[in-house]
């Protein structure tokens, strides 16, 4: 499979995901990108099989008194695309901080 060429925004989102940020709001906060950029890009990344997603169980969200989150994870193909994007956009390595647990 050819590694797709990603836009700068999609590459930034993929980099955030590869560093452990795993849901939309968290990605928006760390990248500074608006929801109108992040969510469509996540859908495209998932369509292209660079990320996979799953919904948080409803009971976990209710216990934390918030809506359920959709969690995203980078696939094997996505890891290759993230590496290629970092080579294409070297500043990506510095734009997203490592996630602290």
Coordinates of C-alpha atoms in Angstrom, one line a residue:
X1 CA 0.0 0.0 0.0
X2 CA 1.3 3.4 -0.9
X3 CA 1.6 5.8 2.0
X4 CA -0.9 8.7 1.3
X5 CA 0.3 12.2 1.2
X6 CA -1.3 14.0 4.1
X7 CA -2.2 17.7 4.5
X8 CA -0.3 19.5 7.2
X9 CA -3.5 19.4 9.4
X10 CA -4.0 15.7 8.9
X11 CA -0.3 15.0 9.6
X12 CA -0.5 17.1 12.8
X13 CA -3.6 15.1 13.9
X14 CA -1.9 11.8 13.1
X15 CA 1.2 12.9 15.1
X16 CA -1.0 13.8 18.1
X17 CA -2.7 10.4 17.9
X18 CA 0.7 8.6 17.7
X19 CA 1.8 10.5 20.8
X20 CA -1.2 9.2 22.8
X21 CA -3.8 11.9 22.4
X22 CA -6.9 9.8 21.6
X23 CA -10.1 11.8 21.3
X24 CA -11.2 14.9 19.4
X25 CA -11.3 17.5 22.2
X26 CA -7.9 16.5 23.4
X27 CA -6.5 16.7 19.8
X28 CA -8.0 20.1 19.4
X29 CA -6.4 21.4 22.6
X30 CA -2.9 20.0 21.8
X31 CA -2.8 21.0 18.1
X32 CA -4.8 24.3 18.3
X33 CA -6.9 23.2 15.4
X34 CA -10.7 23.9 15.4
X35 CA -13.3 21.2 15.5
X36 CA -14.2 21.9 11.8
X37 CA -10.7 20.7 10.9
X38 CA -10.2 17.9 13.4
X39 CA -13.3 15.9 13.0
X40 CA -13.5 15.8 9.2
X41 CA -9.7 14.9 9.2
X42 CA -10.3 12.1 11.7
X43 CA -13.1 10.7 9.4
X44 CA -10.8 10.8 6.4
X45 CA -7.9 9.2 8.3
X46 CA -10.3 6.5 9.4
X47 CA -11.7 6.0 5.9
X48 CA -8.1 5.7 4.6
X49 CA -7.5 3.1 7.4
X50 CA -4.8 5.1 9.0
X51 CA -6.7 5.3 12.3
X52 CA -9.4 3.1 13.9
X53 CA -12.0 4.2 16.4
X54 CA -14.3 2.9 19.0
X55 CA -16.9 4.5 21.3
X56 CA -16.3 4.6 25.0
X57 CA -18.9 2.4 26.9
X58 CA -21.9 4.5 27.8
X59 CA -21.7 3.5 31.5
X60 CA -18.1 4.8 31.8
X61 CA -19.2 8.2 30.3
X62 CA -22.3 8.3 32.6
X63 CA -20.1 7.6 35.6
X64 CA -18.0 10.6 34.7
X65 CA -21.1 12.7 33.9
X66 CA -20.2 13.5 30.3
X67 CA -21.0 12.4 26.8
X68 CA -19.4 9.2 25.5
X69 CA -16.1 9.8 23.7
X70 CA -14.9 8.3 20.5
X71 CA -11.4 7.0 21.0
X72 CA -9.0 6.9 18.0
X73 CA -5.9 4.7 17.6
X74 CA -3.2 4.8 14.9
X75 CA -3.1 1.6 12.7
X76 CA 0.0 0.0 11.4
X77 CA -0.5 1.9 8.1
X78 CA -1.1 5.1 10.1
X79 CA 2.2 4.7 11.9
X80 CA 4.0 4.4 8.5
X81 CA 2.1 7.5 7.3
X82 CA 3.0 9.4 10.5
X83 CA 6.7 8.6 10.0
X84 CA 6.5 9.7 6.3
X85 CA 4.6 12.9 7.4
X86 CA 7.3 13.7 10.0
X87 CA 9.9 13.4 7.3
X88 CA 7.9 15.6 4.9
X89 CA 7.1 18.2 7.7
X90 CA 10.1 18.1 10.0
X91 CA 8.5 20.7 12.4
X92 CA 5.8 18.2 13.3
X93 CA 8.3 16.6 15.7
X94 CA 8.3 19.8 17.7
X95 CA 4.6 20.9 17.4
X96 CA 2.9 18.3 19.6
X97 CA 4.2 17.6 23.1
X98 CA 4.6 14.1 24.4
X99 CA 1.5 13.1 26.4
X100 CA 1.8 12.9 30.1
X101 CA -0.2 10.2 31.9

